Amino acid sequence: MGKLIFLGFENLKLFNYSSCSTCRRAIKWLKNNDITFELIDLLKSPPSKEMLISASELYGDRKYLINTSGFIYRSIGSDAVKKMSDNEFFEQLFIEPRLIKRPFLYKSNKCFLVGFKEEKWAEKLL
């Protein structure tokens, strides 16, 4: 995976799910580090399919975008998700944004952070 470089933070968009404790930790971390961002409700305004596809390409595999610990994923089943075409997969993420691993941080089509690992965020954002 290529190194992500963030130049300036004026366009950071954090897609968040309010009941997600990982999202709350990421928000707290961003605020504690004086990083400005736009907070977006994942359920009301999910990332576009184009954003999701770009993130998947950057990470090298679509599997990094999926929230495998959520109820929705478990109800669909990992086998069904693996068998989806790319088009079906990204359409499903857009239709059911709770399937998206969160938080989902967007800067540009070449700059994403998916999930929250403090050390990785510090490496990319500080």
PDB file of N, CA, C and O in Angstrom, residues 29-55:
ATOM      1  N   TRP A  29      -9.543  12.228  19.168  1.00  0.00           N
ATOM      2  CA  TRP A  29      -8.146  12.316  18.778  1.00  0.00           C
ATOM      3  C   TRP A  29      -7.917  13.491  17.830  1.00  0.00           C
ATOM      4  O   TRP A  29      -6.955  14.258  18.000  1.00  0.00           O
ATOM      5  N   LEU A  30      -8.767  13.656  16.832  1.00  0.00           N
ATOM      6  CA  LEU A  30      -8.640  14.779  15.899  1.00  0.00           C
ATOM      7  C   LEU A  30      -8.720  16.114  16.628  1.00  0.00           C
ATOM      8  O   LEU A  30      -7.910  17.015  16.383  1.00  0.00           O
ATOM      9  N   LYS A  31      -9.688  16.240  17.519  1.00  0.00           N
ATOM     10  CA  LYS A  31      -9.850  17.488  18.282  1.00  0.00           C
ATOM     11  C   LYS A  31      -8.647  17.741  19.187  1.00  0.00           C
ATOM     12  O   LYS A  31      -8.156  18.869  19.265  1.00  0.00           O
ATOM     13  N   ASN A  32      -8.181  16.698  19.858  1.00  0.00           N
ATOM     14  CA  ASN A  32      -7.014  16.841  20.746  1.00  0.00           C
ATOM     15  C   ASN A  32      -5.763  17.250  19.982  1.00  0.00           C
ATOM     16  O   ASN A  32      -4.853  17.845  20.553  1.00  0.00           O
ATOM     17  N   ASN A  33      -5.712  16.931  18.705  1.00  0.00           N
ATOM     18  CA  ASN A  33      -4.560  17.279  17.872  1.00  0.00           C
ATOM     19  C   ASN A  33      -4.821  18.501  16.995  1.00  0.00           C
ATOM     20  O   ASN A  33      -4.052  18.773  16.073  1.00  0.00           O
ATOM     21  N   ASP A  34      -5.885  19.233  17.307  1.00  0.00           N
ATOM     22  CA  ASP A  34      -6.234  20.482  16.610  1.00  0.00           C
ATOM     23  C   ASP A  34      -6.312  20.312  15.095  1.00  0.00           C
ATOM     24  O   ASP A  34      -5.873  21.182  14.328  1.00  0.00           O
ATOM     25  N   ILE A  35      -6.881  19.192  14.663  1.00  0.00           N
ATOM     26  CA  ILE A  35      -7.071  18.939  13.240  1.00  0.00           C
ATOM     27  C   ILE A  35      -8.521  19.261  12.894  1.00  0.00           C
ATOM     28  O   ILE A  35      -9.446  18.709  13.468  1.00  0.00           O
ATOM     29  N   THR A  36      -8.693  20.182  11.974  1.00  0.00           N
ATOM     30  CA  THR A  36     -10.027  20.612  11.555  1.00  0.00           C
ATOM     31  C   THR A  36     -10.602  19.601  10.574  1.00  0.00           C
ATOM     32  O   THR A  36      -9.900  19.133   9.676  1.00  0.00           O
ATOM     33  N   PHE A  37     -11.877  19.279  10.746  1.00  0.00           N
ATOM     34  CA  PHE A  37     -12.524  18.311   9.873  1.00  0.00           C
ATOM     35  C   PHE A  37     -14.020  18.593   9.836  1.00  0.00           C
ATOM     36  O   PHE A  37     -14.570  19.232  10.719  1.00  0.00           O
ATOM     37  N   GLU A  38     -14.639  18.092   8.797  1.00  0.00           N
ATOM     38  CA  GLU A  38     -16.084  18.168   8.667  1.00  0.00           C
ATOM     39  C   GLU A  38     -16.646  16.826   9.113  1.00  0.00           C
ATOM     40  O   GLU A  38     -16.247  15.775   8.599  1.00  0.00           O
ATOM     41  N   LEU A  39     -17.557  16.851  10.067  1.00  0.00           N
ATOM     42  CA  LEU A  39     -18.167  15.629  10.586  1.00  0.00           C
ATOM     43  C   LEU A  39     -19.438  15.335   9.793  1.00  0.00           C
ATOM     44  O   LEU A  39     -20.328  16.183   9.701  1.00  0.00           O
ATOM     45  N   ILE A  40     -19.507  14.149   9.206  1.00  0.00           N
ATOM     46  CA  ILE A  40     -20.631  13.771   8.356  1.00  0.00           C
ATOM     47  C   ILE A  40     -21.265  12.498   8.899  1.00  0.00           C
ATOM     48  O   ILE A  40     -20.557  11.514   9.167  1.00  0.00           O
ATOM     49  N   ASP A  41     -22.575  12.515   9.050  1.00  0.00           N
ATOM     50  CA  ASP A  41     -23.309  11.337   9.500  1.00  0.00           C
ATOM     51  C   ASP A  41     -23.301  10.303   8.373  1.00  0.00           C
ATOM     52  O   ASP A  41     -23.865  10.536   7.302  1.00  0.00           O
ATOM     53  N   LEU A  42     -22.687   9.183   8.626  1.00  0.00           N
ATOM     54  CA  LEU A  42     -22.541   8.125   7.638  1.00  0.00           C
ATOM     55  C   LEU A  42     -23.879   7.623   7.109  1.00  0.00           C
ATOM     56  O   LEU A  42     -24.010   7.310   5.931  1.00  0.00           O
ATOM     57  N   LEU A  43     -24.883   7.568   7.970  1.00  0.00           N
ATOM     58  CA  LEU A  43     -26.182   7.045   7.549  1.00  0.00           C
ATOM     59  C   LEU A  43     -26.962   8.038   6.691  1.00  0.00           C
ATOM     60  O   LEU A  43     -27.676   7.639   5.779  1.00  0.00           O
ATOM     61  N   LYS A  44     -26.810   9.321   6.975  1.00  0.00           N
ATOM     62  CA  LYS A  44     -27.541  10.339   6.213  1.00  0.00           C
ATOM     63  C   LYS A  44     -26.831  10.700   4.907  1.00  0.00           C
ATOM     64  O   LYS A  44     -27.478  10.994   3.912  1.00  0.00           O
ATOM     65  N   SER A  45     -25.516  10.721   4.935  1.00  0.00           N
ATOM     66  CA  SER A  45     -24.715  11.096   3.757  1.00  0.00           C
ATOM     67  C   SER A  45     -23.515  10.163   3.637  1.00  0.00           C
ATOM     68  O   SER A  45     -22.398  10.524   4.004  1.00  0.00           O
ATOM     69  N   PRO A  46     -23.729   8.957   3.144  1.00  0.00           N
ATOM     70  CA  PRO A  46     -22.594   8.026   3.034  1.00  0.00           C
ATOM     71  C   PRO A  46     -21.595   8.487   1.977  1.00  0.00           C
ATOM     72  O   PRO A  46     -21.932   9.293   1.111  1.00  0.00           O
ATOM     73  N   PRO A  47     -20.372   7.971   2.056  1.00  0.00           N
ATOM     74  CA  PRO A  47     -19.401   8.270   1.000  1.00  0.00           C
ATOM     75  C   PRO A  47     -19.973   7.826  -0.346  1.00  0.00           C
ATOM     76  O   PRO A  47     -20.699   6.829  -0.422  1.00  0.00           O
ATOM     77  N   SER A  48     -19.638   8.538  -1.390  1.00  0.00           N
ATOM     78  CA  SER A  48     -20.103   8.172  -2.735  1.00  0.00           C
ATOM     79  C   SER A  48     -19.467   6.847  -3.152  1.00  0.00           C
ATOM     80  O   SER A  48     -18.425   6.443  -2.620  1.00  0.00           O
ATOM     81  N   LYS A  49     -20.091   6.208  -4.131  1.00  0.00           N
ATOM     82  CA  LYS A  49     -19.500   4.977  -4.666  1.00  0.00           C
ATOM     83  C   LYS A  49     -18.113   5.257  -5.221  1.00  0.00           C
ATOM     84  O   LYS A  49     -17.209   4.434  -5.083  1.00  0.00           O
ATOM     85  N   GLU A  50     -17.940   6.432  -5.812  1.00  0.00           N
ATOM     86  CA  GLU A  50     -16.636   6.786  -6.359  1.00  0.00           C
ATOM     87  C   GLU A  50     -15.581   6.871  -5.256  1.00  0.00           C
ATOM     88  O   GLU A  50     -14.449   6.427  -5.432  1.00  0.00           O
ATOM     89  N   MET A  51     -15.947   7.455  -4.114  1.00  0.00           N
ATOM     90  CA  MET A  51     -15.018   7.520  -2.973  1.00  0.00           C
ATOM     91  C   MET A  51     -14.667   6.118  -2.504  1.00  0.00           C
ATOM     92  O   MET A  51     -13.503   5.821  -2.222  1.00  0.00           O
ATOM     93  N   LEU A  52     -15.678   5.269  -2.385  1.00  0.00           N
ATOM     94  CA  LEU A  52     -15.457   3.910  -1.907  1.00  0.00           C
ATOM     95  C   LEU A  52     -14.553   3.130  -2.859  1.00  0.00           C
ATOM     96  O   LEU A  52     -13.640   2.426  -2.420  1.00  0.00           O
ATOM     97  N   ILE A  53     -14.773   3.292  -4.139  1.00  0.00           N
ATOM     98  CA  ILE A  53     -13.944   2.614  -5.141  1.00  0.00           C
ATOM     99  C   ILE A  53     -12.508   3.126  -5.065  1.00  0.00           C
ATOM    100  O   ILE A  53     -11.556   2.339  -5.075  1.00  0.00           O
ATOM    101  N   SER A  54     -12.337   4.439  -4.941  1.00  0.00           N
ATOM    102  CA  SER A  54     -10.988   5.017  -4.829  1.00  0.00           C
ATOM    103  C   SER A  54     -10.271   4.509  -3.584  1.00  0.00           C
ATOM    104  O   SER A  54      -9.076   4.179  -3.635  1.00  0.00           O
ATOM    105  N   ALA A  55     -10.985   4.437  -2.468  1.00  0.00           N
ATOM    106  CA  ALA A  55     -10.377   3.933  -1.228  1.00  0.00           C
ATOM    107  C   ALA A  55      -9.972   2.475  -1.394  1.00  0.00           C
ATOM    108  O   ALA A  55      -8.889   2.067  -0.973  1.00  0.00           O
TER     109      ALA A  55
END
